Tab-separated table of C-alpha atoms and ligand atoms in Angstrom:
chain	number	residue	atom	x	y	z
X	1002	UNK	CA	-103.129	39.825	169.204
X	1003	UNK	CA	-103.571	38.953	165.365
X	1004	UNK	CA	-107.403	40.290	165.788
X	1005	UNK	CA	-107.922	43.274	164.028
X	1006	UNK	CA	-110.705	43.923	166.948
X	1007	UNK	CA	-108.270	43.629	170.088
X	1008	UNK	CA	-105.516	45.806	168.040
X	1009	UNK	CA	-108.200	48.536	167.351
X	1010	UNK	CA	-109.351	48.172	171.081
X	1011	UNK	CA	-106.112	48.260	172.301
X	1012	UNK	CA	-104.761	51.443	170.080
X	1013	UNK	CA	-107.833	53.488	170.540
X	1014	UNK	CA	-107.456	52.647	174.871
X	1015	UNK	CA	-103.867	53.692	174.414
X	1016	UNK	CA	-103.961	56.856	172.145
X	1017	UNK	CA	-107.161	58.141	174.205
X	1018	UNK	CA	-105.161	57.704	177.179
X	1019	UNK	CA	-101.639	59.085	176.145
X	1020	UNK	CA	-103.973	61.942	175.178
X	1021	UNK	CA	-105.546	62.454	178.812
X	1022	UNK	CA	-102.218	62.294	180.221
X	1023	UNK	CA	-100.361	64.490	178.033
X	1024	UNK	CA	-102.936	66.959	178.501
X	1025	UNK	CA	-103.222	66.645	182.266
X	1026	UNK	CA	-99.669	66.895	182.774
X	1027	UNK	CA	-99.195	69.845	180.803
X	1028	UNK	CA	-102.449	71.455	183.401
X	1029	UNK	CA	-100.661	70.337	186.216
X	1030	UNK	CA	-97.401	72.233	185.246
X	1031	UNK	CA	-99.602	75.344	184.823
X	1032	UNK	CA	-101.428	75.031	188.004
X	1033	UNK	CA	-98.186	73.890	190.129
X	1034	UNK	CA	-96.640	77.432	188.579
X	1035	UNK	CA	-100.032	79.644	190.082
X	1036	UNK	CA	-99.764	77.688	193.323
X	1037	UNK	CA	-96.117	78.493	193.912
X	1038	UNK	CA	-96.936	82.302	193.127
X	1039	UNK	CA	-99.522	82.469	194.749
X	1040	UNK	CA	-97.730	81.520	198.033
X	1041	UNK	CA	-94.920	83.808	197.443
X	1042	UNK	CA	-96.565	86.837	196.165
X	1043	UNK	CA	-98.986	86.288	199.136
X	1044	UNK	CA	-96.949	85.729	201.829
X	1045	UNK	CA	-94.491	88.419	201.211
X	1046	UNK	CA	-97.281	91.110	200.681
X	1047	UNK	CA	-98.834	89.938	204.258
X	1048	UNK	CA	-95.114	90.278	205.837
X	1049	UNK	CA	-95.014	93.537	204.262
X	1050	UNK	CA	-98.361	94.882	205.533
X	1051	UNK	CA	-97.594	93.492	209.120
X	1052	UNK	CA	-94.295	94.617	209.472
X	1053	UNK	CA	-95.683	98.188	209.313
X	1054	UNK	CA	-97.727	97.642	211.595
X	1055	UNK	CA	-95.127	96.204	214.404
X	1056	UNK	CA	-92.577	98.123	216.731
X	1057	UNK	CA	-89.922	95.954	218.774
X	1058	UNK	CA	-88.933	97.072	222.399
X	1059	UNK	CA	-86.414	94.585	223.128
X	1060	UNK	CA	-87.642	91.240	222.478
X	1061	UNK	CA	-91.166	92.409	222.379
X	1062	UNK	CA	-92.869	92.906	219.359
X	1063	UNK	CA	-96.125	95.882	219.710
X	1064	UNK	CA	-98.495	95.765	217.763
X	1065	UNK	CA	-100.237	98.923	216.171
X	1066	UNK	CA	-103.680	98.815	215.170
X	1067	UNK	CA	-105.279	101.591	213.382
X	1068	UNK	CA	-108.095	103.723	214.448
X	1069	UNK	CA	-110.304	102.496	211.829
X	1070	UNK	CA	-110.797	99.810	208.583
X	1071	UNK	CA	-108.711	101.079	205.576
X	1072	UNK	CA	-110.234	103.813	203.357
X	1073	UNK	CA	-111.578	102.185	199.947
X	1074	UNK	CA	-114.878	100.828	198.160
X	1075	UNK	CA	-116.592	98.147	200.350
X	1076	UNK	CA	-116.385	95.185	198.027
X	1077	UNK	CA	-119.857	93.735	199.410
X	1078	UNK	CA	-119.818	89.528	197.816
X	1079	UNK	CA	-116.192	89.143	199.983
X	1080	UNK	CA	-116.862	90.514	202.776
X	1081	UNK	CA	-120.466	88.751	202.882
X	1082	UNK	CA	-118.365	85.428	202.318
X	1083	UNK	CA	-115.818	86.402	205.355
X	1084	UNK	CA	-118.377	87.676	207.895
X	1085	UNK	CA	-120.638	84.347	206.998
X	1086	UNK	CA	-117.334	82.203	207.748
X	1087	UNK	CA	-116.277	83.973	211.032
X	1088	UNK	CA	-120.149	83.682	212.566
X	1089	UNK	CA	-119.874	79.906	211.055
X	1090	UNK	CA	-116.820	79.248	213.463
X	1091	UNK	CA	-118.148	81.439	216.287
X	1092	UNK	CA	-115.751	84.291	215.877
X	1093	UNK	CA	-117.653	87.263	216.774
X	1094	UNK	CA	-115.500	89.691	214.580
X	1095	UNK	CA	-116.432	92.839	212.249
X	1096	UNK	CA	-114.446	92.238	209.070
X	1097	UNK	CA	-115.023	94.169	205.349
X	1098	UNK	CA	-112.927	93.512	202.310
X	1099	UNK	CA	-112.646	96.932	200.576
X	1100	UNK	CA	-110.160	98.130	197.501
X	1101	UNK	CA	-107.883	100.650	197.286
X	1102	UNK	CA	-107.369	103.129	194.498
X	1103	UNK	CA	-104.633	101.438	193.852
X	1104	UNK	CA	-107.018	98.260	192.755
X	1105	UNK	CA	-105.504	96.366	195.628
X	1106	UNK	CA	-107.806	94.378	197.715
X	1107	UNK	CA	-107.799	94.510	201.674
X	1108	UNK	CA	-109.141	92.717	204.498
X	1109	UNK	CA	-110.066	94.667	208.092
X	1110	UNK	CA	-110.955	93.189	210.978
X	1111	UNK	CA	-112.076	94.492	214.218
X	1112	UNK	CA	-109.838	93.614	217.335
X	1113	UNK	CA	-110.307	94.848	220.608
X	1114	UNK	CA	-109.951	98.802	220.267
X	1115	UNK	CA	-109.018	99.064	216.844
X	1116	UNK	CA	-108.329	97.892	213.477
X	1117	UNK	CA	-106.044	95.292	211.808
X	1118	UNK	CA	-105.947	95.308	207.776
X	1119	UNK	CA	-104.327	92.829	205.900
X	1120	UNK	CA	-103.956	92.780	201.621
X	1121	UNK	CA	-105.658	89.653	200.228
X	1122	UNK	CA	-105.641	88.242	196.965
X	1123	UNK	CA	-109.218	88.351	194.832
X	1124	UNK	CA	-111.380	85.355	195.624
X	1125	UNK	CA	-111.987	83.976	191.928
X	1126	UNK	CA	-109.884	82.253	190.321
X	1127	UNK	CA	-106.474	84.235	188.375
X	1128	UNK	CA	-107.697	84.584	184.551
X	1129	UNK	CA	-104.093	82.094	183.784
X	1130	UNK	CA	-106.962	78.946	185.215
X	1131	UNK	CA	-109.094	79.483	182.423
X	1132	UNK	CA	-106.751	79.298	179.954
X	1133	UNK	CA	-104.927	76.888	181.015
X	1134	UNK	CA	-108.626	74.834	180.962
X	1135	UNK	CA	-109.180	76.033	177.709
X	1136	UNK	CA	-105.649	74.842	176.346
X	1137	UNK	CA	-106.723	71.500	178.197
X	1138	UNK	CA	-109.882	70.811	175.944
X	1139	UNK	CA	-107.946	71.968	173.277
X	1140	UNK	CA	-105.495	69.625	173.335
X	1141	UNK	CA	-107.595	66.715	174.269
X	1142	UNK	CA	-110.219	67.615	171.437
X	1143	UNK	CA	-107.164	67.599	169.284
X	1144	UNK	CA	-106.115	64.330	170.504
X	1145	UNK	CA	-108.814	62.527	170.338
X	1146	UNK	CA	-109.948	63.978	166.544
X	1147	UNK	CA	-106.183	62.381	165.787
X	1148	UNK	CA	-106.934	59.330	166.938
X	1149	UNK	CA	-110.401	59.040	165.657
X	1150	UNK	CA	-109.253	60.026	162.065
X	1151	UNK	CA	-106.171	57.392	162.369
X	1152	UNK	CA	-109.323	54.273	163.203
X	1153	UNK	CA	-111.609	55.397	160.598
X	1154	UNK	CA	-108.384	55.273	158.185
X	1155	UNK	CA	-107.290	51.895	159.186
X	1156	UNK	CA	-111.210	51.104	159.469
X	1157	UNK	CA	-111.266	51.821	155.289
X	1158	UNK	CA	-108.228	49.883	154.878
X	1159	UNK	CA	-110.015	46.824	155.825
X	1160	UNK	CA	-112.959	47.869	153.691
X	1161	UNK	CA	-110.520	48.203	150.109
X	1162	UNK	CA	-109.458	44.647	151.288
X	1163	UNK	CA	-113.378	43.350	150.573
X	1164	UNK	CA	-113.866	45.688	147.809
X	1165	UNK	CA	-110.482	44.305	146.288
X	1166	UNK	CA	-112.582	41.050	147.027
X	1167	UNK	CA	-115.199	42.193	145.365
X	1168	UNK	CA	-113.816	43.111	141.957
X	1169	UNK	CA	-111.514	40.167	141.637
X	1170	UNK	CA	-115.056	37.969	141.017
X	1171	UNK	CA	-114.597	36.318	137.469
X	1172	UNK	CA	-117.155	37.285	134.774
X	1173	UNK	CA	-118.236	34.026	134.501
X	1174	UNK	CA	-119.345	34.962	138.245
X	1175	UNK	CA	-117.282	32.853	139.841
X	1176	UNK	CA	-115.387	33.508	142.716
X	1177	UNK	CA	-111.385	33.380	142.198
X	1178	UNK	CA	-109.958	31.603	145.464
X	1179	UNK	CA	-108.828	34.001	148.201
X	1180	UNK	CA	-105.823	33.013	150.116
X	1181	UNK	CA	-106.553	32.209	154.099
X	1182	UNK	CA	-104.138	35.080	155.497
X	1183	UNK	CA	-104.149	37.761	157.815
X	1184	UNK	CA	-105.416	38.721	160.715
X	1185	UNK	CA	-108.029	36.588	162.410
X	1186	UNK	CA	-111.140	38.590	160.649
X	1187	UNK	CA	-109.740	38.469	157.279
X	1188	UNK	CA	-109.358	35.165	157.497
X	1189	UNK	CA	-112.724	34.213	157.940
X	1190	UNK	CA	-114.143	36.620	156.027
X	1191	UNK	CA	-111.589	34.743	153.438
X	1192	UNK	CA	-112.508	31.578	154.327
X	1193	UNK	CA	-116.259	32.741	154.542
X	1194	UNK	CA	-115.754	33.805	150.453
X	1195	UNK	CA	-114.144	31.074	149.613
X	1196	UNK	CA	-117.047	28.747	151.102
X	1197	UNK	CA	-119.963	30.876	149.238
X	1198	UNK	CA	-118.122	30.371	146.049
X	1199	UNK	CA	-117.727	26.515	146.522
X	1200	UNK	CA	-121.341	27.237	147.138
X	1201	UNK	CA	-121.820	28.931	144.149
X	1202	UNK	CA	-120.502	26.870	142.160
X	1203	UNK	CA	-121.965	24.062	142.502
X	1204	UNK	CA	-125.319	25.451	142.061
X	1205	UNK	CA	-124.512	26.544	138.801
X	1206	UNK	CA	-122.589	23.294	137.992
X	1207	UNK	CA	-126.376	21.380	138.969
X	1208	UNK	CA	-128.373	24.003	137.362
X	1209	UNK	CA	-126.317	23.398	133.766
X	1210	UNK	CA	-127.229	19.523	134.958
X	1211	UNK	CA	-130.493	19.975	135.222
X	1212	UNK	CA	-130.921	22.319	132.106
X	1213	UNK	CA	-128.634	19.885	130.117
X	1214	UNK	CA	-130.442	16.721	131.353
X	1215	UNK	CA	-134.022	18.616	130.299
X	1216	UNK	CA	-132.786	18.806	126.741
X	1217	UNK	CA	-131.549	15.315	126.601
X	1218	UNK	CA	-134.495	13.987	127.896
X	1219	UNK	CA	-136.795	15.681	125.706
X	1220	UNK	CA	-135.256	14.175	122.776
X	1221	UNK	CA	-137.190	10.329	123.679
X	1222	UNK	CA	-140.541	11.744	123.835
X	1223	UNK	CA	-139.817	14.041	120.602
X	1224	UNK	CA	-138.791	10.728	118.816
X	1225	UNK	CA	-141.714	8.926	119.763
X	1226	UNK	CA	-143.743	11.809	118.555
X	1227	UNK	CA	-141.719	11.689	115.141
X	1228	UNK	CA	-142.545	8.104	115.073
X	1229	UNK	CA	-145.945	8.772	115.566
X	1230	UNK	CA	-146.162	11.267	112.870
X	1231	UNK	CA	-145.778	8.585	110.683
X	1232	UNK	CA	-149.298	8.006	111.112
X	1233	UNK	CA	-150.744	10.759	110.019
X	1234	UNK	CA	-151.795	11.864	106.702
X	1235	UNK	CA	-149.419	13.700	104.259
X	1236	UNK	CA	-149.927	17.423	104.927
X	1237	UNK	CA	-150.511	17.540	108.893
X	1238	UNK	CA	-147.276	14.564	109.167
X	1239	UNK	CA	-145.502	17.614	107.298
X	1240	UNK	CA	-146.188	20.269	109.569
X	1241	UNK	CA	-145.425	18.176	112.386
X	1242	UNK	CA	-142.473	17.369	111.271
X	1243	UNK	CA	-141.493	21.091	111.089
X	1244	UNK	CA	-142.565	21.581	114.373
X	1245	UNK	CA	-140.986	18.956	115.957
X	1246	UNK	CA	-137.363	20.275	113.784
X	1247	UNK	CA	-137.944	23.134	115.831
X	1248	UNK	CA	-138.176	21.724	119.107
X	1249	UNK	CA	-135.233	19.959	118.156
X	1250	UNK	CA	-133.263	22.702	117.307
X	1251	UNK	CA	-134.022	24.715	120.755
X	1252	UNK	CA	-133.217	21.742	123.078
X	1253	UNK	CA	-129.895	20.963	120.839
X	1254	UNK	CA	-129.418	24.975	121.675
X	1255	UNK	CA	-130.385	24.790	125.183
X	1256	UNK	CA	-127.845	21.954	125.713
X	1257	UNK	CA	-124.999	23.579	124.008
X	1258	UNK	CA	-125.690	26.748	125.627
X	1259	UNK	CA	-124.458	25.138	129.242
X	1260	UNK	CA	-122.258	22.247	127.906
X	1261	UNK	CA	-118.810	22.602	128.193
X	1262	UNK	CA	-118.495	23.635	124.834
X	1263	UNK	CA	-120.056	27.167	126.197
X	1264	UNK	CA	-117.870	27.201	129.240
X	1265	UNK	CA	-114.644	26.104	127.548
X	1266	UNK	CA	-112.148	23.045	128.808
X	1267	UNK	CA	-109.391	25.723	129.336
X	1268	UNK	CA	-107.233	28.028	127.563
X	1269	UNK	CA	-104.799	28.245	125.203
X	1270	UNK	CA	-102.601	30.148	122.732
X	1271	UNK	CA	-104.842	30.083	119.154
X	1272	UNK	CA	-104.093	31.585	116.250
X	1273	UNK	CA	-107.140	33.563	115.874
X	1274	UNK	CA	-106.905	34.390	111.591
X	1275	UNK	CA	-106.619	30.381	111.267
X	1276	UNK	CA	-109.702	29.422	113.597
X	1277	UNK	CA	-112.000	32.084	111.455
X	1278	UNK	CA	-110.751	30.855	108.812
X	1279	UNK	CA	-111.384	27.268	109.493
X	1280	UNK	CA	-114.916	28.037	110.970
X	1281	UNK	CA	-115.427	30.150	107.702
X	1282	UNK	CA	-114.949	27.222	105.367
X	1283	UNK	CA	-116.607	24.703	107.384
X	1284	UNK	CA	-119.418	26.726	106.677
X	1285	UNK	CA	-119.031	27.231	103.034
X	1286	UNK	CA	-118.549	23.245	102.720
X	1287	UNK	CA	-122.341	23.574	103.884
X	1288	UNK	CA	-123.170	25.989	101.093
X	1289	UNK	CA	-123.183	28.579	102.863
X	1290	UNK	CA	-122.522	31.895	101.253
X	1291	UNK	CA	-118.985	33.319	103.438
X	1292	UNK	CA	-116.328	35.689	101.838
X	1293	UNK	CA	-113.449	36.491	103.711
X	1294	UNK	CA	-111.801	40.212	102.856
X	1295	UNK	CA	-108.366	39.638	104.587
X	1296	UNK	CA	-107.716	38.345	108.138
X	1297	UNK	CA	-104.338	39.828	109.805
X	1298	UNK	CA	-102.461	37.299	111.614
X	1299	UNK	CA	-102.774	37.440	115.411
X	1300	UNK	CA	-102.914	35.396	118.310
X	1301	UNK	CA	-105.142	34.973	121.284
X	1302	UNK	CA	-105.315	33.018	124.599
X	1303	UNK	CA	-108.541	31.629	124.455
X	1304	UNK	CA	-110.887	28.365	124.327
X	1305	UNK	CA	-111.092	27.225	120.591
X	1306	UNK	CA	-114.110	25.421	120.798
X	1307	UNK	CA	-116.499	28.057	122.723
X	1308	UNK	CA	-114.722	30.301	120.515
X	1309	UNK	CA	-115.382	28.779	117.136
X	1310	UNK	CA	-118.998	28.027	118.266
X	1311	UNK	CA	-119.592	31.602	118.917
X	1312	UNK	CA	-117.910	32.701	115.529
X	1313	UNK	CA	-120.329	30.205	113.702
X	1314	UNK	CA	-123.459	31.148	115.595
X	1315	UNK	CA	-122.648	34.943	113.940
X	1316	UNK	CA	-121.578	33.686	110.479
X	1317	UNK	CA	-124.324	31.729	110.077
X	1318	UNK	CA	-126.707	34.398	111.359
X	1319	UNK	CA	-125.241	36.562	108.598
X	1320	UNK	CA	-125.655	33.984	105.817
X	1321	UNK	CA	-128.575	33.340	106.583
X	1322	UNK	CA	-130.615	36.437	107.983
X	1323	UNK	CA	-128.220	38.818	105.832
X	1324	UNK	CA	-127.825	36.844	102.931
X	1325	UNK	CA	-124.088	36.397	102.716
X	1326	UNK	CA	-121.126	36.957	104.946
X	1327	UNK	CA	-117.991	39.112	104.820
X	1328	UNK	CA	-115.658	38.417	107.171
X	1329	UNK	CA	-112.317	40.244	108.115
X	1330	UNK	CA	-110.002	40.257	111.197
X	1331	UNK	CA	-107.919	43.308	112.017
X	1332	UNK	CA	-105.346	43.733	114.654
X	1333	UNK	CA	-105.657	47.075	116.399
X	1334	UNK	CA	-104.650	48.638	119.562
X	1335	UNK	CA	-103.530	45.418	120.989
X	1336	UNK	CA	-106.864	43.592	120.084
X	1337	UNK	CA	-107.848	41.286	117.361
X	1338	UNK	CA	-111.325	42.703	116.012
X	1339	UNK	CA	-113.165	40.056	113.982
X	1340	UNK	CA	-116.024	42.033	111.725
X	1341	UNK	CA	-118.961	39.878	110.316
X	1342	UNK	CA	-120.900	42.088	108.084
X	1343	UNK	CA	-123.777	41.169	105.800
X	1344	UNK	CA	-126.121	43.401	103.209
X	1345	UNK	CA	-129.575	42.482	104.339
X	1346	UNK	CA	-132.169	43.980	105.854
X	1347	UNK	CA	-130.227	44.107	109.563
X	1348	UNK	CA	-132.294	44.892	112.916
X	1349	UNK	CA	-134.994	47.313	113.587
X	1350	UNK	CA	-132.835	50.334	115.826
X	1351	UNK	CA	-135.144	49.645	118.503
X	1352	UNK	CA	-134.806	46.171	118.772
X	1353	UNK	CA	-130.721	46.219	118.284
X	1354	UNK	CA	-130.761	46.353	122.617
X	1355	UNK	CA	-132.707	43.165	122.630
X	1356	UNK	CA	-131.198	40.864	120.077
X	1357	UNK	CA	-128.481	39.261	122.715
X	1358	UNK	CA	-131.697	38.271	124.742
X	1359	UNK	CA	-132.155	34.197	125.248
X	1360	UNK	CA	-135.065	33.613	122.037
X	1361	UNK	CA	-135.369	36.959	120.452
X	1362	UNK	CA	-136.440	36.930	116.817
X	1363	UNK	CA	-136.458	40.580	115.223
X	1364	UNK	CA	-139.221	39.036	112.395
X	1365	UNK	CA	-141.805	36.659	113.009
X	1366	UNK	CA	-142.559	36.671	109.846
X	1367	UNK	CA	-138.991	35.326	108.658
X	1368	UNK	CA	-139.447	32.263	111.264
X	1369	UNK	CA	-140.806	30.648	108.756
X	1370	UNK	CA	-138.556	30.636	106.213
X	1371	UNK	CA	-135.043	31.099	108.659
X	1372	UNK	CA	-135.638	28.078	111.344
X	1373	UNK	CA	-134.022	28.881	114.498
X	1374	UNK	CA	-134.281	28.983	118.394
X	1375	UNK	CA	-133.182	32.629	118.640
X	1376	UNK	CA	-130.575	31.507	120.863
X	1377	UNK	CA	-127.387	31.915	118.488
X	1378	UNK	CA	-126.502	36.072	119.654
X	1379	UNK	CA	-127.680	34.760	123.069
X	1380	UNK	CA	-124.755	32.022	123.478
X	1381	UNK	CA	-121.800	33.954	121.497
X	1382	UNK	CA	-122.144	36.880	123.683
X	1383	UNK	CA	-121.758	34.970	126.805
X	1384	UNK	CA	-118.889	32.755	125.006
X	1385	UNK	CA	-116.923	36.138	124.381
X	1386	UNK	CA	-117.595	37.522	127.644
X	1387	UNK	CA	-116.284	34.541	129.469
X	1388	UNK	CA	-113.353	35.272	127.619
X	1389	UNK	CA	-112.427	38.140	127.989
X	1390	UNK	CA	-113.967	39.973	124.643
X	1391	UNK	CA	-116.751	41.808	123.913
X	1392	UNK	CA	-119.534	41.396	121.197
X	1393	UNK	CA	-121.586	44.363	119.545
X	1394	UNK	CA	-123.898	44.994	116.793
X	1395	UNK	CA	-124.755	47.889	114.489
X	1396	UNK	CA	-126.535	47.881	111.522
X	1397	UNK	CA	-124.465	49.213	108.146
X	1398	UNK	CA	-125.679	52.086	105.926
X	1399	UNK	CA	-127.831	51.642	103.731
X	1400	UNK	CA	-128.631	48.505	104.334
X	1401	UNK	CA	-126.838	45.095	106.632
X	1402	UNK	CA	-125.466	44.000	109.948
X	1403	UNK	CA	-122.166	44.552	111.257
X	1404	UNK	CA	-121.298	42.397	114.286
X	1405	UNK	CA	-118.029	43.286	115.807
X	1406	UNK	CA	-116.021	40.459	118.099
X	1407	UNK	CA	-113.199	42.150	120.039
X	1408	UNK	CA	-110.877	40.364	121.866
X	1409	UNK	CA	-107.539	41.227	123.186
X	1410	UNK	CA	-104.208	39.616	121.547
X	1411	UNK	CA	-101.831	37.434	123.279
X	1412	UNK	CA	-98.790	40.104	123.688
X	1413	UNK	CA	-96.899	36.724	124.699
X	1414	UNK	CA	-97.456	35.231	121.576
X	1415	UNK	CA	-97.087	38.169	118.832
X	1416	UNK	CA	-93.074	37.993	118.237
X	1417	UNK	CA	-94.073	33.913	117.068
X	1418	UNK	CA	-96.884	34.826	115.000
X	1419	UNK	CA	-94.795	37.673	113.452
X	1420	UNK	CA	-91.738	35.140	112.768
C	753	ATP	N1	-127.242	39.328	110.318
C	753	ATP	C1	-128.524	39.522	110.669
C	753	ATP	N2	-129.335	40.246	109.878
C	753	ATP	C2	-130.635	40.446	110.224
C	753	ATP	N3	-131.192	39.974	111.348
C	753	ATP	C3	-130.430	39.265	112.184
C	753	ATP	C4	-129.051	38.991	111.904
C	753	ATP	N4	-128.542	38.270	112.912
C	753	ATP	C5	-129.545	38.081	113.791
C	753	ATP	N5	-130.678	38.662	113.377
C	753	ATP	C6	-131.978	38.690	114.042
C	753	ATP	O1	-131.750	38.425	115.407
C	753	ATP	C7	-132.496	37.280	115.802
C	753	ATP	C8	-131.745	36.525	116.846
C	753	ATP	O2	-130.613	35.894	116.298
C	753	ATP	P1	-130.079	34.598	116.961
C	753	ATP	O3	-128.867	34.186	116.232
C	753	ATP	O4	-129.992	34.815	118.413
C	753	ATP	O5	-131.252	33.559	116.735
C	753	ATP	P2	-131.681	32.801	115.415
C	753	ATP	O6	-130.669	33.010	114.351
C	753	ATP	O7	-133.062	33.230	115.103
C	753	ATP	O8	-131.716	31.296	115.907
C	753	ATP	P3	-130.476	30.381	116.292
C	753	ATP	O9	-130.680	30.060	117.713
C	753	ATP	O10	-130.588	29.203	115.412
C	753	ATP	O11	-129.250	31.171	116.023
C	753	ATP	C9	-132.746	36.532	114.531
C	753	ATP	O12	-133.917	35.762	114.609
C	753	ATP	C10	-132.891	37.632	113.520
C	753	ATP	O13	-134.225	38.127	113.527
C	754	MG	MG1	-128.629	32.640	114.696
């Protein structure tokens, strides 16, 4: 009985059929009524038109016939229909149907000397039938749109429930776990979801493996090259050397982009201002030029070390693509914005779309000089999205980057930071 199929079957059986019977019955009533007159109108005109006909001498009754059939229009499709019935049963009899003025219909019939007539009634059916037929589909089509309309409603009910399903998927693309309740479909279909997501999962968990595992083990046959550069003369050791830097630098990226430090242990209550400003003079320790024009206290539920690894990725890209960093963090409208801007050159317009792809570079010609994997943008804008934020760039007039980290504030947490 928990199935949502048997409780459709069983409502859709039981509304079509209260439907059918509602209806019927109502017919019935209707035709029971045009029975019943048609009995009493109909007898009592017969008694009438035979009673004129009759005399009584004593306990006799006489019977009067008339010299001829009544005077009207011959009405030819009845009497065609009688005369074919009377030779059917071997009644040899001369019978027409004709009408009076009056529009009343009579039957005369041929016995012995002379004529009996009789008034009948017409031989289709009173106009109240069709009516009454009509009011019949009527209130079955009615009915049965009711019903319909109540199934496809409770049919789209069960529909929301997937497309609830649907949205509560976590940006990091995993699957929340649905609770097994229900009726007996959306249960499995639960139990189905939660089983893909399992699924899921672990396919991404052994993909970050594998990816992880690639940049570790690329790191024994790049030393052995390194020691192998050794070998070689001056200027070609030096180049290889760069090289090789390189590849170091993308595996160490490709590693940290699917290490934990990406995904985050967990979250927790951080006070945002602090962890820029820690990450900002981390970064200066390294000579790196950062200013910092004001940063509002707030605080955010978050991972701090994805987090900080994201805000470093875009510090350092403004250091060192723009030249120097300014860095401020605002509270407003309920979210912390973090603002990295820098006075270079920024990012061609048409490449801005592109930048937060995995190893863009917007100038080749920089590689040289700038080393990097072009994988920096690429990891803080998944870091932020897994949490919740967003990450955009825009280049500054007249010249610069501005990248923008927005990230809702931890209502919970704002009467602490404000005390
Ligand atoms: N502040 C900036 N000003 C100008 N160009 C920038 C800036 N930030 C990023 N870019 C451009 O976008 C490209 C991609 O940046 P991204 O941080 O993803 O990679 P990267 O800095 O080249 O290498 P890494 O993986 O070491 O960060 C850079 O190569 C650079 O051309
Ligand atoms: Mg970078």
């Amino acid at each position: 009985m928990n199935s949502i199929r048997i409780r459709f079957s069983l409502m859709l059986v039981g509304s079509v059929l209260c439907v059918v019977i509602l209806a019927s019955a109502v017919m019935s009533q209707m035709i029971l009524g045009l029975v019943e007159k048609d009995f009493r109108d109909g007898l009592t005109s017969r008694v009438a038109a035979f009673s004129n006909s009759i005399t009584f001498r004593g306990n006799d009754a006489v019977f009067h016939l008339q010299p001829a059939p009544i005077e009207g229009k011959l009405l030819e499709a009845p009497t065609k229909l009688l005369q074919e019935a009377f030779q059917k049963s071997q009644a040899n009899f001369d019978i027409f149907v004709k009408q009076t003025p009056d529009g009343q219909r009579w039957a005369s019939i041929k016995m012995g000397p002379g004529w009996l007539s009789w008034p009948i009634r017409e031989h289709a059916p009173p106009p109240e039938v069709w009516w009454g037929l009509a009011g019949w589909m009527v209130l079955i089509t009615v009915g049965v749109i009711g019903v319909a309309l109540t199934v496809a409603h409770q049919t789209t009910n069960q529909l929301k429930l997937l497309q609830s399903m649907a949205m509560s998927v976590g940006k990091d693309g995993v699957l929340p776990v649905l609770k097994e309740e229900g009726s007996i479909e959306i249960k499995a279909t639960a139990q189905a979801l939660n089983m893909m997501g399992a699924s899921l999962k672990k396919a991404m968990d052994s993909k970050i493996r594998l990816v992880a595992a690639a940049g570790h083990d690329l790191r024994t046959p790049m030393t052995r090259m390194r020691l192998r550069a050794e070998f070689l003369n001056e200027r070609e050791r030096e180049e290889w050397l760069h090289d090789l830097d390189e590849m170091d630098h993308i595996a160490d990226s490709a590693i940290q982009l699917v290490r934990e430090e990406t995904v985050g242990k967990g979250t927790e209550h951080v006070r945002l201002d602090e962890l820029v400003g820690d990450v900002c003079a981390e970064l200066a320790l390294i000579k790196m030029r950062v200013t910092i024009a004001g940063l509002d206290h707030s605080s955010v539920k978050i991972s701090p070390l994805a987090l900080k690894r994201a805000l470093r990725n875009l510090i350092i890209n403004a250091a060192t693509h723009g030249g120097g960093a300014i860095v401020s963090l605002r509270v407003h409208d309920r979210r912390a914005v973090v603002l990295i801007d820098d006075n270079g050159p920024g990012i061609p317009e048409q490449f801005l779309a592109s930048a937060f792809e995995p190893f863009f570079r917007a100038d080749p010609a920089r590689r040289q000089s700038i080393p990097g994997a072009g994988l920096g943008l690429a990891i803080a804008k998944e870091i932020v999205e897994r949490q919740g934020g967003t990450l955009e760039i825009e280049n500054r007039q007249p010249h610069g980057l501005r990248q923008t980290l927005s990230i809702e504030i931890d209502i919970a947490n704002v009467s602490s930071v404000a005390a």
